[in-house]
Amino acid sequence: MSTESGTATGSESTSSSINLTSVRAIARKDFQDAVRSWMFWGLSVFFFVLLVAVTGTISYFGEDIAAEGATTEVLVLFVSQITRLVIPLIALILGWKAIAGERETGSIKILLSLPHSRKDVLLGKLIGRSAVLSLSLVVGFVLAAVIVAVLLGGFDVVDYFSLLLMAIVYGIAYTSIAVSLSSLTRSTTIAGAAMFGIFILFYVVWNAIQSVFQLLMNRGTIEGVSYTTEGMGLDGTTEQITRERLPDWALFIDMIDPGNAFQNTITFLGSFGGEDMGTTYPADWFANGVPFYLENWFSFVILLLWIVVPIAIALYRFDRVDL
Amino acid sequence: MPAITVDSLTKSYGQELALDDLSFQVEEGEVFGFLGPNGAGKSTTINVILDFIRPTNGRVEVLGMNAQAHSREIRSRTGVLPEGVETYDRLTARQHLEFAIDSKDTDDDPRELLERVGLADAIDKKAGGYSKGMSQRLMLAMALVGEPDLLILDEPSTGLDPNGAREMREIVREENARGATVFFSSHIMEQVEAVCDRVGILRDGEMVAVDTVEGLRDSVEGGTSLRVTVDRIDDDALQAVRSLPDVSDAVVEGESPPTLVVQVSGSKTAVLTELEDRGVEVRDFTTREASLEDVFQSYTTGTEVEAR
């Protein structure tokens, strides 16, 4: 049922135009529709509870940490890790049926009977669902912030809200992936399988890739990069030790994962350094300076690409299929 | 300028041919009934007209514009009631209409439109709780937004009770009187004959007949059946009747009273005169027109019409 034949005829262009009024109308309708989904709010409540519970716990035991003057960093670290894991789940479930569901029930014909182009529909969907997800994140983060503020008496607002901002960008990236995948098929079953595939890819496979690289390097299949660092010798004196690390390209592959990109990006806006977050490579690794594509700011570019590339592919392809 | 021009339209899905070199025109200002059994290709044709699917071959023009290149302009002047479509469960009728009004950038009043289709009571109820008929009324209301020049109604009577179907035809008449062209698909002849100026009959992806309702009735061989009660059966007379130019068939239906049934497309008097001339006394006769349903049956199944 999911085979599609889109045949362009003659020289007629099948590429549709984008009309901002249409995009807005669709985004508005889609927001109204998706914001009433029980599934979505169930997941969001799960997210709030997790966030509030963890931040509450940290804040409660926070005095010890506060003594070290690092509360906000610990808070941001924990919250970012929860966010990193939960946002893809919410976004994929929220975007799963965005297009495939409408094609399956035929309601996409309601959208496209009106003077909207297919591109308008995709963009409107992406914006509508991103807005719903952002609403959920704002509510969750503010709730958690109130609890933390009450228990802790204060924290670094700028750092916390820069985390929120990045979480929203991260959420939009996954929404873009979800909506785009959803536009590739008219079967919600296949779309669901694709969402699951993405989930497995970035939760399991991507981490495994790094282990595989490490293994291949140890076996000599991949040539590592040697670097020297200071270490403690057997006699207790400091001496230079030569070690091997993965080559730059292998490190870059690790950075492509939207989750890693998100965590690297947090330090980009906040006041804390990458060392605290564990997202910066040891300085010894790069004798001649860190290549630009391994710097934290480039992770932000990667995150933006995760928004732009999937939807661009979907925009191109969705114009060319039979509904 | 025709409202819809379909020119040598072919659509195939792999080996399967859904539309085979289909050509027809819908004139501006008319109500055109697009008739055919389920699976004949009606929805496929409408899907190409609305650019939901792309033709394998051929060309479609709507309101003088290419259906693919100018789809947005076409749809901004067209109201569509799609077939087999679910409304948005979580949105109310008002929200559905506001979306359509927003999309077409008009200033219609949702309540007025819902009153026209008899759904004003449910204006703030979510469509998830609607019956099939209510959803159909809601989508008809959406199609009416912005006084479109062209209305495309795909199986509009689906899910409607006879009263609802009658109200729907009333709206079609009103819209047509306002100046709109109506393209109306159905698999039931009865629903189109009351309201359509012309009817096109589709069978296996090909147009087998396009004509006015009257023209279709006349076009079918054996359009009228003549039942004659006579005083006796005479084989020679029966042969003579059969050989009349306008008679396609004549059979003995019964012996008591002796009754003949004659399929005739022209003059009925000729049949009666012929019988009288052969010395057979005509005691009584009745005629029955072939119904359009019979005509439709004949076109879509390939069997001859036998008015009974």
XYZ file of C-alpha atoms in Angstrom:
631
model
C 0.000 0.000 0.000
C 2.928 2.262 0.451
C 4.303 2.113 -3.025
C 4.124 5.431 -4.663
C 4.385 6.439 -8.243
C 4.854 10.059 -8.891
C 5.251 10.683 -12.543
C 6.079 14.077 -13.827
C 4.689 14.688 -17.268
C 6.223 16.688 -20.021
C 7.896 19.897 -19.099
C 5.322 20.954 -16.505
C 7.048 21.788 -13.281
C 5.865 19.785 -10.297
C 7.566 22.111 -7.874
C 5.090 24.047 -5.758
C 5.459 27.506 -4.308
C 5.483 28.622 -0.688
C 2.902 31.080 0.570
C 3.448 32.408 4.079
C -0.238 33.065 4.736
C -0.963 29.437 3.887
C 1.882 28.193 6.047
C 0.527 30.220 8.954
C -3.033 28.949 8.475
C -1.824 25.333 8.451
C 0.516 25.844 11.400
C -2.327 27.372 13.384
C -4.733 24.559 12.601
C -2.083 21.941 13.286
C -1.214 23.542 16.616
C -4.886 23.567 17.633
C -5.132 19.922 16.630
C -1.903 18.539 18.101
C -2.093 20.496 21.348
C -5.265 18.527 22.133
C -3.546 15.168 21.777
C -3.637 13.098 24.971
C -0.580 11.153 23.931
C 1.407 14.345 23.696
C 0.347 15.676 27.086
C 0.933 12.276 28.687
C 4.535 12.368 27.490
C 4.921 15.975 28.514
C 3.674 15.256 32.022
C 6.159 12.397 32.205
C 8.841 14.869 31.181
C 7.747 17.509 33.742
C 7.672 14.956 36.548
C 11.096 13.617 35.693
C 12.514 17.107 35.397
C 10.961 18.405 38.603
C 11.903 15.259 40.543
C 15.539 15.362 39.492
C 15.951 19.103 39.905
C 14.146 18.884 43.234
C 16.491 16.159 44.429
C 19.567 18.087 43.337
C 18.293 21.246 44.969
C 17.450 19.399 48.181
C 20.949 18.013 48.490
C 22.224 21.132 46.827
C 23.834 22.688 49.863
C 26.823 20.411 49.609
C 27.131 21.143 45.943
C 26.459 24.804 46.491
C 29.388 24.910 48.856
C 31.490 24.076 45.841
C 29.772 26.852 43.941
C 28.671 24.665 41.105
C 24.924 24.227 41.602
C 23.774 25.660 38.315
C 26.278 23.591 36.425
C 25.161 20.389 38.106
C 21.563 21.381 37.540
C 22.153 22.146 33.876
C 24.116 18.937 33.440
C 21.324 16.781 34.866
C 18.535 18.637 33.139
C 20.340 18.532 29.812
C 20.843 14.796 30.076
C 17.183 14.174 30.813
C 16.191 16.557 28.049
C 18.546 14.919 25.618
C 16.909 11.546 26.159
C 13.268 12.591 26.424
C 12.915 15.247 23.697
C 13.528 12.860 20.780
C 10.868 10.575 22.204
C 8.276 13.346 22.445
C 9.190 14.860 19.074
C 9.138 11.547 17.207
C 5.785 10.571 18.689
C 4.397 14.042 18.057
C 5.579 14.085 14.445
C 5.028 10.448 13.603
C 1.595 10.821 12.024
C 2.005 14.453 10.942
C 1.756 13.662 7.230
C 1.420 9.870 6.984
C -1.615 9.976 9.278
C -3.335 12.580 7.153
C -2.609 10.589 4.024
C -3.896 7.394 5.615
C -7.196 8.921 6.748
C -7.434 11.058 3.614
C -7.758 14.276 5.609
C -4.753 15.648 3.719
C -7.281 16.148 0.928
C -9.030 18.651 3.174
C -5.756 20.583 3.469
C -4.927 20.344 -0.213
C -8.444 21.045 -1.464
C -7.849 24.498 -0.061
C -5.406 26.767 -1.851
C -2.283 25.430 -0.115
C 0.751 23.945 -1.798
C 2.340 20.745 -0.570
C 5.315 22.755 0.627
C 2.971 24.950 2.675
C 1.581 21.809 4.276
C 5.017 20.452 5.240
C 6.280 23.756 6.601
C 3.025 24.479 8.402
C 3.149 21.054 10.016
C 6.767 21.521 11.076
C 6.031 24.927 12.592
C 2.784 23.834 14.245
C 4.293 20.739 15.856
C 7.478 22.590 16.844
C 5.322 25.191 18.568
C 3.460 22.501 20.490
C 6.708 20.855 21.568
C 8.214 24.212 22.552
C 5.138 24.983 24.638
C 5.617 21.710 26.474
C 9.311 22.441 27.069
C 8.649 25.955 28.354
C 5.997 24.673 30.768
C 8.303 21.860 31.950
C 11.336 24.073 32.393
C 9.459 26.842 34.198
C 7.824 24.358 36.567
C 11.201 22.829 37.324
C 12.716 26.287 37.787
C 10.051 27.250 40.348
C 10.757 24.124 42.398
C 14.488 24.714 42.236
C 14.145 28.372 43.146
C 11.973 27.524 46.152
C 14.314 24.829 47.425
C 17.578 26.457 46.518
C 16.767 30.114 46.815
C 18.151 30.964 43.409
C 20.206 29.853 40.465
C 21.720 31.273 37.333
C 18.703 32.245 35.252
C 20.697 33.020 32.109
C 22.351 29.602 32.051
C 19.078 27.852 32.708
C 17.186 29.646 29.982
C 19.964 29.282 27.485
C 19.570 25.578 28.145
C 15.835 25.940 27.457
C 16.566 27.769 24.210
C 18.912 25.036 23.037
C 16.421 22.379 24.104
C 13.866 24.049 21.842
C 16.309 24.079 18.909
C 17.074 20.419 19.633
C 13.340 19.675 19.765
C 12.747 21.388 16.421
C 15.573 19.316 14.892
C 13.866 16.079 15.939
C 10.474 17.434 14.858
C 11.968 18.168 11.445
C 13.285 14.603 11.251
C 9.909 13.209 12.327
C 7.724 15.331 10.019
C 10.042 14.683 7.074
C 10.070 10.917 7.597
C 6.312 11.018 8.018
C 5.963 12.602 4.583
C 7.774 9.751 2.856
C 4.983 7.218 3.232
C 1.217 7.015 3.405
C 1.344 4.177 5.917
C 1.483 5.160 9.583
C 2.891 1.699 10.298
C 5.891 2.334 8.083
C 6.214 5.859 9.475
C 6.177 4.422 13.002
C 8.876 1.937 12.070
C 10.963 4.789 10.659
C 10.589 6.741 13.930
C 11.672 3.663 15.862
C 14.609 3.267 13.485
C 15.775 6.831 14.160
C 15.404 6.251 17.879
C 17.549 3.101 17.747
C 20.056 4.777 15.428
C 20.848 7.613 17.797
C 20.288 5.869 21.129
C 22.144 2.663 20.356
C 23.920 2.495 17.035
C 25.688 5.835 17.225
C 27.306 5.033 20.556
C 28.330 1.648 19.257
C 30.058 3.278 16.289
C 32.530 5.005 18.610
C 33.304 1.724 20.372
C 33.825 0.102 17.003
C 36.219 2.877 15.954
C 38.119 2.469 19.212
C 38.347 -1.255 18.637
C 39.467 -0.829 15.037
C 42.096 1.664 16.156
C 43.427 -0.720 18.775
C 43.680 -3.419 16.129
C 45.438 -1.015 13.810
C 42.724 -0.944 11.143
C 42.172 2.761 11.769
C 45.225 4.860 12.220
C 44.965 6.812 15.429
C 46.527 10.170 16.178
C 49.401 10.184 18.628
C 49.597 12.855 21.244
C 51.787 13.423 24.246
C 50.502 14.183 27.665
C 52.050 14.508 31.066
C 51.737 11.493 33.248
C 53.127 10.077 36.407
C 56.073 7.810 35.843
C 56.761 4.665 37.878
C 59.282 6.490 40.030
C 56.780 9.209 40.847
C 58.252 11.841 38.563
C 56.296 13.618 35.899
C 57.135 12.459 32.428
C 55.884 12.769 28.877
C 53.725 9.845 27.756
C 52.687 9.250 24.171
C 49.096 8.036 23.667
C 46.762 7.470 20.779
C 43.340 8.963 20.168
C 40.760 8.592 17.423
C 41.396 10.669 14.295
C 39.480 13.931 13.779
C 37.008 12.479 11.310
C 35.975 9.773 13.776
C 35.456 12.406 16.467
C 33.406 14.411 13.998
C 31.130 11.460 13.268
C 30.366 11.306 16.970
C 29.387 14.968 16.909
C 26.807 14.452 14.170
C 24.354 12.756 16.527
C 21.770 15.474 17.334
C 21.945 14.498 21.004
C 25.707 15.038 21.141
C 25.330 18.214 19.148
C 22.764 19.442 21.669
C 24.988 18.740 24.657
C 27.982 20.361 23.002
C 25.859 23.382 22.181
C 24.751 24.101 25.738
C 28.164 25.504 26.566
C 27.918 27.750 23.558
C 25.436 30.132 25.188
C 25.954 29.527 28.911
C 28.596 30.997 31.127
C 30.122 27.676 32.079
C 32.983 26.053 30.285
C 33.023 22.858 28.308
C 35.305 21.237 30.887
C 32.516 21.326 33.464
C 30.101 19.718 31.056
C 32.595 17.180 29.821
C 32.017 18.214 26.237
C 35.435 19.648 25.489
C 38.279 17.458 24.297
C 41.433 17.421 26.437
C 43.729 20.237 25.343
C 46.596 17.776 24.830
C 44.735 16.091 21.990
C 45.301 18.882 19.534
C 48.840 20.061 19.274
C 48.002 22.444 16.449
C 44.686 23.679 17.782
C 41.216 22.187 17.517
C 39.859 22.026 13.967
C 36.832 24.299 13.568
C 34.434 21.430 12.945
C 35.226 19.947 16.332
C 34.605 23.137 18.237
C 31.409 23.551 20.240
C 30.013 26.331 18.090
C 30.076 23.966 15.107
C 27.720 21.677 17.033
C 25.186 24.466 16.804
C 25.626 24.466 13.030
C 25.099 20.696 13.053
C 21.897 21.151 15.045
C 20.654 23.732 12.547
C 21.519 21.366 9.698
C 19.395 18.706 11.401
C 16.483 21.125 11.093
C 17.174 22.241 7.525
C 18.363 19.112 5.711
C 15.528 16.665 6.530
C 12.781 19.184 5.746
C 14.577 20.285 2.561
C 14.658 16.686 1.314
C 11.017 16.223 2.274
C 10.015 19.485 0.542
C 11.677 18.319 -2.634
C 10.259 14.840 -2.590
C 6.724 15.477 -1.316
C 6.002 17.652 -4.355
C 6.632 14.691 -6.603
C 4.482 11.900 -5.201
C 0.890 10.824 -5.648
C -0.966 11.351 -2.405
C -14.472 28.519 -21.953
C -15.073 25.084 -20.422
C -14.761 24.847 -16.631
C -12.932 21.517 -16.877
C -11.165 20.040 -19.887
C -9.825 16.529 -19.600
C -7.783 15.628 -22.651
C -6.493 12.105 -23.377
C -5.913 11.488 -19.702
C -4.177 8.241 -18.823
C -3.131 7.111 -15.380
C -1.482 3.801 -14.721
C -0.229 2.231 -11.523
C 2.423 -0.154 -12.726
C 0.589 -2.619 -14.953
C -2.831 -1.497 -13.813
C -4.570 1.093 -15.978
C -6.827 3.298 -13.853
C -7.716 5.781 -16.599
C -7.434 5.008 -20.280
C -7.237 7.960 -22.665
C -10.118 9.762 -21.001
C -11.454 12.949 -22.599
C -14.439 15.101 -21.702
C -15.412 18.693 -20.978
C -17.513 20.329 -18.322
C -19.058 23.561 -19.560
C -19.113 26.693 -17.489
C -22.328 27.096 -15.502
C -23.601 23.556 -15.856
C -24.185 20.797 -13.340
C -22.274 17.814 -14.606
C -22.942 14.362 -13.185
C -19.899 12.107 -13.239
C -21.319 8.659 -12.991
C -19.769 5.253 -12.744
C -19.612 2.177 -10.556
C -17.101 2.048 -7.724
C -13.623 1.534 -9.077
C -14.395 2.986 -12.509
C -11.866 5.783 -12.017
C -14.012 8.684 -10.813
C -11.858 9.488 -7.797
C -8.681 9.060 -9.833
C -9.987 11.646 -12.310
C -10.886 14.060 -9.530
C -7.483 13.472 -7.886
C -5.766 14.516 -11.124
C -8.043 17.553 -11.502
C -6.988 18.644 -7.996
C -3.321 17.673 -8.538
C -3.391 15.077 -5.736
C -1.948 12.622 -8.237
C -0.046 13.171 -11.463
C -1.174 11.890 -14.850
C 0.857 9.288 -16.689
C -0.235 10.968 -19.882
C -2.617 13.615 -21.114
C -3.628 17.034 -19.951
C -6.188 18.556 -17.609
C -7.263 22.194 -17.587
C -9.468 23.720 -14.937
C -10.937 27.223 -15.251
C -8.631 27.709 -18.216
C -5.457 26.844 -16.291
C -3.195 23.823 -16.316
C -4.187 21.608 -13.384
C -0.601 20.963 -12.316
C 1.141 24.249 -12.956
C -1.623 26.449 -11.525
C -3.093 24.186 -8.905
C -3.105 26.807 -6.162
C -4.991 29.383 -8.286
C -7.451 26.702 -9.344
C -8.094 25.594 -5.808
C -8.542 29.148 -4.581
C -11.563 29.372 -6.908
C -12.816 25.852 -6.292
C -14.799 24.298 -3.466
C -14.111 20.609 -2.916
C -15.985 17.923 -1.058
C -13.472 15.057 -1.063
C -14.546 11.455 -0.799
C -13.715 8.953 1.915
C -12.038 11.526 4.112
C -12.044 11.846 7.868
C -12.449 15.241 9.476
C -10.133 16.310 12.311
C -11.412 14.541 15.433
C -10.047 17.091 17.875
C -11.342 20.205 16.111
C -14.865 21.624 16.227
C -16.999 22.471 13.194
C -16.256 26.144 13.834
C -12.499 25.498 13.834
C -12.779 23.497 10.610
C -14.595 26.384 8.941
C -12.308 29.021 10.380
C -9.425 27.095 8.880
C -11.083 27.038 5.455
C -12.008 30.727 5.714
C -8.443 31.556 6.806
C -7.036 29.491 3.973
C -9.187 31.122 1.323
C -8.842 34.541 2.894
C -12.576 35.276 2.784
C -14.917 36.716 5.387
C -17.638 34.050 5.504
C -19.501 33.467 8.740
C -19.023 29.886 10.014
C -22.491 29.844 11.576
C -24.238 30.914 8.359
C -22.487 28.198 6.388
C -23.341 25.578 8.984
C -26.967 26.702 8.965
C -27.093 26.144 5.218
C -25.994 22.527 5.633
C -28.072 21.981 8.774
C -25.208 21.579 11.218
C -25.430 24.836 13.190
C -26.418 22.968 16.379
C -23.078 21.165 16.468
C -20.935 24.208 15.747
C -18.822 23.900 18.898
C -18.757 20.111 19.132
C -15.603 18.238 18.205
C -15.855 16.437 14.866
C -14.615 13.211 16.487
C -18.147 12.681 17.817
C -19.873 13.295 14.481
C -21.788 10.692 12.509
C -20.760 10.036 8.908
C -23.609 12.247 7.719
C -22.587 15.122 9.992
C -18.973 14.952 8.770
C -20.291 15.034 5.217
C -22.363 18.141 5.986
C -19.349 19.783 7.607
C -17.195 19.138 4.554
C -19.933 20.447 2.265
C -19.966 23.644 4.344
C -16.171 23.882 3.928
C -16.576 23.464 0.166
C -18.990 26.422 0.074
C -16.502 28.839 1.665
C -15.691 31.807 -0.556
C -18.455 31.349 -3.167
C -16.302 29.210 -5.467
C -16.659 29.357 -9.256
C -16.386 25.583 -9.409
C -17.685 22.981 -6.977
C -16.225 19.496 -7.111
C -18.308 17.089 -5.084
C -16.995 13.528 -4.878
C -19.779 11.135 -3.868
C -21.473 13.872 -1.825
C -24.383 11.695 -0.726
C -22.149 9.225 1.125
C -23.460 8.779 4.633
C -26.469 11.027 4.090
C -30.023 9.807 4.672
C -32.570 10.452 1.876
C -33.516 13.754 3.479
C -29.892 14.819 3.726
C -29.312 13.818 0.095
C -32.279 15.951 -0.930
C -30.949 18.945 1.028
C -27.577 18.431 -0.616
C -29.172 18.526 -4.082
C -31.004 21.683 -3.050
C -27.669 23.315 -2.205
C -26.268 22.182 -5.563
C -29.191 23.929 -7.285
C -28.691 27.091 -5.237
C -24.973 27.187 -5.995
C -25.632 26.595 -9.679
C -28.220 29.376 -9.697
C -25.581 31.671 -8.183
C -23.407 30.905 -11.212
C -21.169 28.106 -10.012
C -20.268 25.165 -12.190
C -20.870 21.903 -10.328
C -18.969 18.693 -11.005
C -20.668 15.961 -9.119
C -19.600 12.318 -8.952
C -21.784 9.455 -7.891
C -22.306 5.743 -8.392
C -26.063 6.116 -8.072
C -27.952 7.448 -11.107
C -30.948 8.517 -9.079
C -28.872 11.139 -7.281
C -27.621 12.830 -10.414
C -30.635 12.670 -12.704
C -32.672 15.068 -10.582
C -30.064 17.802 -10.579
C -27.651 17.397 -13.496
C -27.759 19.131 -16.860
C -25.455 16.556 -18.388
C -24.183 13.183 -17.315
C -20.978 11.383 -18.210
C -20.773 7.667 -17.552
C -17.387 6.194 -16.753
C -16.602 2.524 -17.038
C -13.208 0.920 -16.451
C -11.417 4.232 -16.878
C -13.176 5.133 -20.123
C -16.063 7.489 -20.802
C -18.786 5.360 -22.381
C -21.431 8.087 -22.723
C -21.777 11.829 -22.251
C -25.189 13.351 -22.798
C -28.130 15.149 -21.247
C -30.412 13.052 -19.076
C -33.007 13.027 -21.877
C -30.412 12.210 -24.488
C -29.163 9.255 -22.481
C -32.670 7.938 -22.119
C -33.227 8.155 -25.868
C -29.841 6.786 -26.798
C -30.473 3.388 -25.358
C -31.904 0.763 -27.623
C -35.258 -0.536 -26.475
C -35.974 2.649 -24.668
C -39.645 1.802 -24.200
C -41.382 -1.441 -23.559
C -44.914 -1.865 -24.828
C -47.140 -4.420 -23.168
C -50.157 -5.338 -25.317
C -53.067 -7.498 -24.271
C -54.664 -9.130 -27.331
C -57.532 -11.500 -28.018
C -55.309 -14.292 -29.351
C -51.692 -15.078 -30.096
C -50.867 -15.166 -33.795
C -47.374 -16.256 -34.809
C -47.495 -14.493 -38.177
C -48.518 -11.233 -36.519
C -45.727 -11.638 -33.998
C -43.195 -12.136 -36.810
C -44.528 -9.042 -38.577
C -44.143 -6.962 -35.427
C -40.590 -8.231 -34.917
C -39.657 -7.161 -38.418
C -40.764 -3.553 -37.850
C -37.762 -1.204 -38.069
C -38.076 0.273 -34.569
C -38.709 -2.977 -32.767
C -35.788 -4.796 -31.217
C -37.703 -7.630 -29.634
C -41.204 -9.014 -29.185
C -42.106 -11.917 -26.972
C -45.158 -13.673 -25.635
C -45.390 -12.999 -21.967
C -48.496 -14.978 -21.101
C -51.475 -16.904 -22.508
C -54.275 -15.836 -20.215
C -54.874 -13.150 -21.112
C -52.691 -13.373 -24.217
C -49.993 -10.712 -23.711
C -47.102 -9.527 -25.853
C -44.157 -7.454 -24.675
C -42.506 -5.403 -27.392
C -39.268 -3.432 -27.045
C -39.654 -0.397 -29.215
C -37.497 2.667 -29.699
C -39.691 4.555 -32.173
C -43.392 4.723 -32.891
C -45.601 2.621 -30.643
C -48.603 3.238 -32.879
C -46.879 1.360 -35.718
C -46.828 -1.746 -33.553
C -50.491 -1.470 -32.652
C -51.465 -0.766 -36.298
C -49.481 -3.748 -37.487
C -51.312 -6.031 -35.044
C -54.728 -4.649 -36.048
C -53.854 -5.050 -39.729
C -53.130 -8.751 -39.116
C -56.548 -9.190 -37.580
C -55.421 -9.283 -33.988
C -57.613 -7.305 -31.673
C -55.815 -5.059 -29.216
C -57.686 -5.017 -25.919
C -55.342 -3.029 -23.773
C -51.776 -1.710 -23.757
C -49.323 -0.052 -21.364
C -45.922 1.451 -21.940
C -42.982 1.809 -19.616
C -39.934 3.992 -20.161
C -36.544 2.570 -19.466
C -35.410 4.198 -16.227
C -32.082 5.966 -16.144
C -30.960 3.337 -13.715
C -31.518 0.806 -16.527
C -29.536 3.033 -18.869
C -26.738 3.247 -16.350
C -26.788 -0.512 -15.861
C -26.579 -1.053 -19.583
C -23.585 1.240 -19.962
C -21.687 0.005 -16.989
C -22.287 -3.712 -17.338
C -22.427 -3.896 -21.102
C -25.799 -5.643 -21.147
C -28.710 -4.468 -23.248
C -31.425 -2.443 -21.673
C -34.615 -4.364 -21.223
C -37.313 -2.156 -19.875
C -39.792 -4.298 -18.029
